[in-house]
Short mmCIF file of C-alpha atoms in Angstrom, two decimals:
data_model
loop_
_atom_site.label_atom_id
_atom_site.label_comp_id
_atom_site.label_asym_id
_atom_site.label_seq_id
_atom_site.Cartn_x
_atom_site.Cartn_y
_atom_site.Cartn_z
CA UNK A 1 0.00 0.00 0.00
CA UNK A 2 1.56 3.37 -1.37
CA UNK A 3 0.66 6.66 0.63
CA UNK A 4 1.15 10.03 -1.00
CA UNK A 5 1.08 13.58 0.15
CA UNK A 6 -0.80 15.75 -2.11
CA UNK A 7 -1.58 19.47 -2.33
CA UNK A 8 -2.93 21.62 -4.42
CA UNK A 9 -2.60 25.32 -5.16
CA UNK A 10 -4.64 28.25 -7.22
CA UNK A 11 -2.93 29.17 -9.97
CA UNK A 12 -1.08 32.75 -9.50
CA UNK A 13 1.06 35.19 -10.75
CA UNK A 14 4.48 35.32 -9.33
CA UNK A 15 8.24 36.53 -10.25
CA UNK A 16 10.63 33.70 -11.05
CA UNK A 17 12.35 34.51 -7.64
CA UNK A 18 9.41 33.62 -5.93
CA UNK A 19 8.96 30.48 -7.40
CA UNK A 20 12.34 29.66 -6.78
CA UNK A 21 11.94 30.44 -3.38
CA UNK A 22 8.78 28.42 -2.75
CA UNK A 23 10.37 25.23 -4.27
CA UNK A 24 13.57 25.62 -2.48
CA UNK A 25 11.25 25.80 1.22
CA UNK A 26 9.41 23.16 0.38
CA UNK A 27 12.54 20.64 -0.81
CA UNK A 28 14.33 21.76 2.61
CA UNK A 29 11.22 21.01 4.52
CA UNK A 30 11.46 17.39 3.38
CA UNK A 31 14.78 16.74 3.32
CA UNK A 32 14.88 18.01 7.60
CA UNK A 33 11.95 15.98 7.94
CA UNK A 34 13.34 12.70 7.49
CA UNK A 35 16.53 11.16 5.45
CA UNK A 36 14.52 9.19 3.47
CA UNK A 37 12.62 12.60 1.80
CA UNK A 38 16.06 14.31 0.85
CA UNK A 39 15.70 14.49 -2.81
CA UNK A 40 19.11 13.08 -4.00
CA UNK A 41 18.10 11.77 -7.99
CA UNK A 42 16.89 13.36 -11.11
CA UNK A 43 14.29 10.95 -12.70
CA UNK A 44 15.68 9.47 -16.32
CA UNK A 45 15.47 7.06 -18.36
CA UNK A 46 16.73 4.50 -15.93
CA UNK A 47 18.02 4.74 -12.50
CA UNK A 48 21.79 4.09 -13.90
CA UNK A 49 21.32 7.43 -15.74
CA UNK A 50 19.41 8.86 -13.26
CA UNK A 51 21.54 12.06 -12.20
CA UNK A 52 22.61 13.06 -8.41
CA UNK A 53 20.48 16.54 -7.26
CA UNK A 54 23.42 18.27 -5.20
CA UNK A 55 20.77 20.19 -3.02
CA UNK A 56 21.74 23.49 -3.97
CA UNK A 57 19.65 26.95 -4.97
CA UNK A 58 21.33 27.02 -8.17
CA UNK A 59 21.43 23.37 -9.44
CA UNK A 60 17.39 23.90 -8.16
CA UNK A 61 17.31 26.95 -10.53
CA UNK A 62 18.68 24.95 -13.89
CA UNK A 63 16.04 22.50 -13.37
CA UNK A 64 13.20 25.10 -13.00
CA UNK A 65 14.33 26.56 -16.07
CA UNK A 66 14.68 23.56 -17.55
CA UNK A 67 11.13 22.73 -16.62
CA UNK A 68 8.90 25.01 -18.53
CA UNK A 69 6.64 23.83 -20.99
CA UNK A 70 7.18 24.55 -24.20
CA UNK A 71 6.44 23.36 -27.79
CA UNK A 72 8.08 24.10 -31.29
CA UNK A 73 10.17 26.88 -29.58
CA UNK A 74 7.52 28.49 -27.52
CA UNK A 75 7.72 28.91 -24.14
CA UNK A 76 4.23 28.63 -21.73
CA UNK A 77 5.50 30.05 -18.62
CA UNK A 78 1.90 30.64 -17.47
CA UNK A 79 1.61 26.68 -17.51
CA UNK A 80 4.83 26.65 -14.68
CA UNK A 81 7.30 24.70 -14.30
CA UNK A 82 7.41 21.11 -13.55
CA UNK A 83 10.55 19.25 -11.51
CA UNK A 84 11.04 15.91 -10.13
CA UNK A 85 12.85 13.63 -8.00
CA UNK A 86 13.84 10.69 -5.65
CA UNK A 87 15.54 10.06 -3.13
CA UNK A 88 17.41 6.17 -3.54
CA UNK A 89 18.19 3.61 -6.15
CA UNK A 90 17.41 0.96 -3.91
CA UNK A 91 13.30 1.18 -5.25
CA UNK A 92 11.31 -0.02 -1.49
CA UNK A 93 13.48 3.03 0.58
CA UNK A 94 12.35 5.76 -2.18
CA UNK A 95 10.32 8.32 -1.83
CA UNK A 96 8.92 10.38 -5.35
CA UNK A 97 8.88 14.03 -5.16
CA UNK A 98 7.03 15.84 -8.12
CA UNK A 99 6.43 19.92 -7.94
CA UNK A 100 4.21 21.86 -10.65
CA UNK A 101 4.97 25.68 -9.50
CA UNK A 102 4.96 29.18 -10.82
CA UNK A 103 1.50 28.14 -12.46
CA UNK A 104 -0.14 31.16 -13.88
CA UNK A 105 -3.17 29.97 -16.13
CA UNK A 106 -6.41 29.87 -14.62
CA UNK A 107 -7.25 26.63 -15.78
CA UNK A 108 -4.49 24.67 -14.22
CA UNK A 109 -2.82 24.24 -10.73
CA UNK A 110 0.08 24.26 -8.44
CA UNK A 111 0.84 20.53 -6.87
CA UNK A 112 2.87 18.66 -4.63
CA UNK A 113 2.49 14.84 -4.96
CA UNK A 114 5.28 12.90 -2.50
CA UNK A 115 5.27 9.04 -2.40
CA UNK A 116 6.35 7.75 0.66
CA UNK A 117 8.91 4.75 0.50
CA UNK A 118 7.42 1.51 0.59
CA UNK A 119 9.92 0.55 3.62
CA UNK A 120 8.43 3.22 5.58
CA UNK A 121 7.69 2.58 9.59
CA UNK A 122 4.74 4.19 10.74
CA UNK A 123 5.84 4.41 14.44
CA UNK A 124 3.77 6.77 16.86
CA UNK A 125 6.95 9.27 16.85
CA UNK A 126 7.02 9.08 13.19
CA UNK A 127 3.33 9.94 12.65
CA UNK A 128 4.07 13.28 14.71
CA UNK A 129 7.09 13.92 12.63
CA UNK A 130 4.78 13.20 9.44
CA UNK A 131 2.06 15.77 10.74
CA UNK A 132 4.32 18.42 11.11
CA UNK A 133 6.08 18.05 7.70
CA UNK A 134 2.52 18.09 6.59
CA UNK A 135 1.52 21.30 8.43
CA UNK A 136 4.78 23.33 7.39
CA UNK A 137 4.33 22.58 3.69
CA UNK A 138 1.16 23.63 3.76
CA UNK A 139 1.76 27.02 5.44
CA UNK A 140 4.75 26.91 2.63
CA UNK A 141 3.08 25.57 -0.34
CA UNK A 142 -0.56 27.83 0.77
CA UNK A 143 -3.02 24.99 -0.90
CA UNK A 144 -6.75 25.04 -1.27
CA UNK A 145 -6.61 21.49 -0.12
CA UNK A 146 -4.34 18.54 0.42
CA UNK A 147 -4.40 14.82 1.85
CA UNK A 148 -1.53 11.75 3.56
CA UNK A 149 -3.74 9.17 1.38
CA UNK A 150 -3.20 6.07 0.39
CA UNK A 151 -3.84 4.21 -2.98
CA UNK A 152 -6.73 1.42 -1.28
CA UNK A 153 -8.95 4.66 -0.31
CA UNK A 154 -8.59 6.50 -3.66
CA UNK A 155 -8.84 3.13 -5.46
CA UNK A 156 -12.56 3.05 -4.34
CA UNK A 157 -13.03 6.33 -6.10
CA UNK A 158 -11.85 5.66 -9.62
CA UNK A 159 -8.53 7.08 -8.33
CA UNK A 160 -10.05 10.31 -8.12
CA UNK A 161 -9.13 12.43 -5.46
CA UNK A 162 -11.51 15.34 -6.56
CA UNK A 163 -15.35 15.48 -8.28
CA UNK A 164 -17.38 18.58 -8.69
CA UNK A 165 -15.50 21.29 -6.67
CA UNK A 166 -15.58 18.87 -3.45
CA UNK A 167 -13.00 15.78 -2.14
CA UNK A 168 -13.79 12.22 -3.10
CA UNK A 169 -13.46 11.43 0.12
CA UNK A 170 -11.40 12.61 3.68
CA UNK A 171 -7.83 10.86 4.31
CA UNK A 172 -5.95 10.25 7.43
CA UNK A 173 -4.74 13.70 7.00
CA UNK A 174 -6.41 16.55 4.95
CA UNK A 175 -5.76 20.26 4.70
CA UNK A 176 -9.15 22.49 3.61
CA UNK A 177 -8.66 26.19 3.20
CA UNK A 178 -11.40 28.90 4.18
CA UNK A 179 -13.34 28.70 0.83
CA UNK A 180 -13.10 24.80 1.41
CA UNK A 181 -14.37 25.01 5.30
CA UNK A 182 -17.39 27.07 4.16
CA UNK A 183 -18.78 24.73 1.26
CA UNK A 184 -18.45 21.51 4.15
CA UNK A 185 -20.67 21.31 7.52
CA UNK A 186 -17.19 21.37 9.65
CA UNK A 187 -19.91 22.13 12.86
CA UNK A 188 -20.56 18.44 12.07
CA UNK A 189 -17.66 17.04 13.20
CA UNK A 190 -17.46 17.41 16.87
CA UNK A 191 -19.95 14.51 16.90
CA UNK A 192 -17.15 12.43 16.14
CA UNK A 193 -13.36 12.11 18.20
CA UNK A 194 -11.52 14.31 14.97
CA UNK A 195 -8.57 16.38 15.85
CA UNK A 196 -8.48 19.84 14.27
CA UNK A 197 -5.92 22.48 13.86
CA UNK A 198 -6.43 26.20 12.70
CA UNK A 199 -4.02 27.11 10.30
CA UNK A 200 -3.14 30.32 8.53
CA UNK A 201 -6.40 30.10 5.96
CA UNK A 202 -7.15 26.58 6.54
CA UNK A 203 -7.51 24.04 9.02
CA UNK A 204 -5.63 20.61 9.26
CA UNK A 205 -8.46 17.50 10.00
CA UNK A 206 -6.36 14.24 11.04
CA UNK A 207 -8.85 11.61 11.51
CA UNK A 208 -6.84 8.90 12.99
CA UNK A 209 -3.28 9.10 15.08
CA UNK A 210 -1.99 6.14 12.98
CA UNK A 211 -2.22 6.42 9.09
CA UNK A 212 -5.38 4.85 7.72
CA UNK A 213 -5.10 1.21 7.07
CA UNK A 214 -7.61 0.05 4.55
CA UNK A 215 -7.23 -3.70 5.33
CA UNK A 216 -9.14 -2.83 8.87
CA UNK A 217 -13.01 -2.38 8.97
CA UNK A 218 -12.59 0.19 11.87
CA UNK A 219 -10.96 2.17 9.49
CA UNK A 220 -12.89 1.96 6.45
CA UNK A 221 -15.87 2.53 8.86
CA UNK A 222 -14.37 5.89 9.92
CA UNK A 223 -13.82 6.78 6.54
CA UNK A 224 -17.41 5.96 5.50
CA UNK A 225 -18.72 7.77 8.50
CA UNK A 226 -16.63 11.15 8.21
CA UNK A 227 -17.29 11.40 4.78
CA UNK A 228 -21.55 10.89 5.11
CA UNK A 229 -20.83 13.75 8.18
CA UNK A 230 -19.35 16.00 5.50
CA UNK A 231 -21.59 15.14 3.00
CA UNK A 232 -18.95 13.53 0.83
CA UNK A 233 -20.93 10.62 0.21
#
């Protein structure tokens, strides 16, 4: 069972520099987060010419330029600027980082998508660690939402993780913003044990201290349950 962090961000207008400076917070956040997240490979062909990310602003900086889309010659920069990593050769102890940032069109986004290693140990000190990576990317990153899932939950929903304006579904983590919070009956939810943290234009909802295990029926239960609260389903 893979989990993934995901965010999402409006699209915006923003110097280069800024963009730069977002990507660069949010690769140091992982990397002090855990030695597993430090983003060490660029993705090729195959992992033998995969080649070693040396951490720094300005190796960061090729890449973004690097990363535009363009076709024919002709540069998109309102479309941003996709990069990519991860973080071992040995496949079970990598993580995946992919970044779409400086996004300027209205009709796409800004992401984050990190797979965790397979070989990860969700330990009680580890969870804690993994909720406040979570947090400071999102007060980094500034999404409209975001999610710790894993691929059993979103399996159930077509692998869709979004469907008309709302979530498919809650996670073991989630991050809503203010216009998110108002479209959901939040007052709902103190009928249930839910932990809930204010953020700077959001609020983080962990539903469980351990991540959600979709092999148990208490957990599948909870799911089912949060999601009927919040109208979801």
């Amino acid at each position: 069972m893979f989990y993934n962090m995901i965010l999402w961000a409006h699209a915006q207008k923003e110097e280069f520099k800024h963009t730069i400076d977002k990507a660069y917070g949010l690769l140091n956040i992982l990397a002090a987060f855990d030695q597993q997240f430090i983003p060490r490979y660029i993705p090729a062909k195959s992992k033998k010419l995969a080649k070693e990310f040396d951490g720094t602003r300005d190796h960061l900086i090729r890449l973004l330029e690097k990363g535009v889309n363009q076709e024919n010659g002709i540069i998109f920069e309102d479309l941003g600027r996709r990069i990519s990593f991860f973080t071992s050769k040995i496949t079970k102890e990598s993580a995946y980082i992919s970044m779409m940032v400086g996004v300027s069109n209205e009709d796409f986004i800004n992401s984050l998508v990190v797979r965790f290693p397979q070989c990860i140990n969700f330990t009680k000190a580890f969870n804690v660690k993994v909720e406040e990576m979570f947090k400071a990317c999102c007060m980094s990153f500034k999404p409209y939402w975001g999610c710790i899932s894993n691929t059993e939950t979103v399996k159930k929903y077509d692998y869709k993780h979004w469907n008309n304006g709302l979530p498919t579904s809650v996670h073991w983590m989630n991050y809503f913003d203010e216009t998110l919070k108002q479209k959901l009956p939040m007052y709902k939810l103190h009928e249930m044990d839910i932990y809930l943290d204010n953020l700077e234009k959001g609020c983080v909802l962990r539903i469980k201290d351990a991540p959600i295990d979709s092999k148990l029926e208490y957990d599948r239960k909870r799911l089912t349950d949060i999601n009927k609260l919040l109208q979801l389903e």
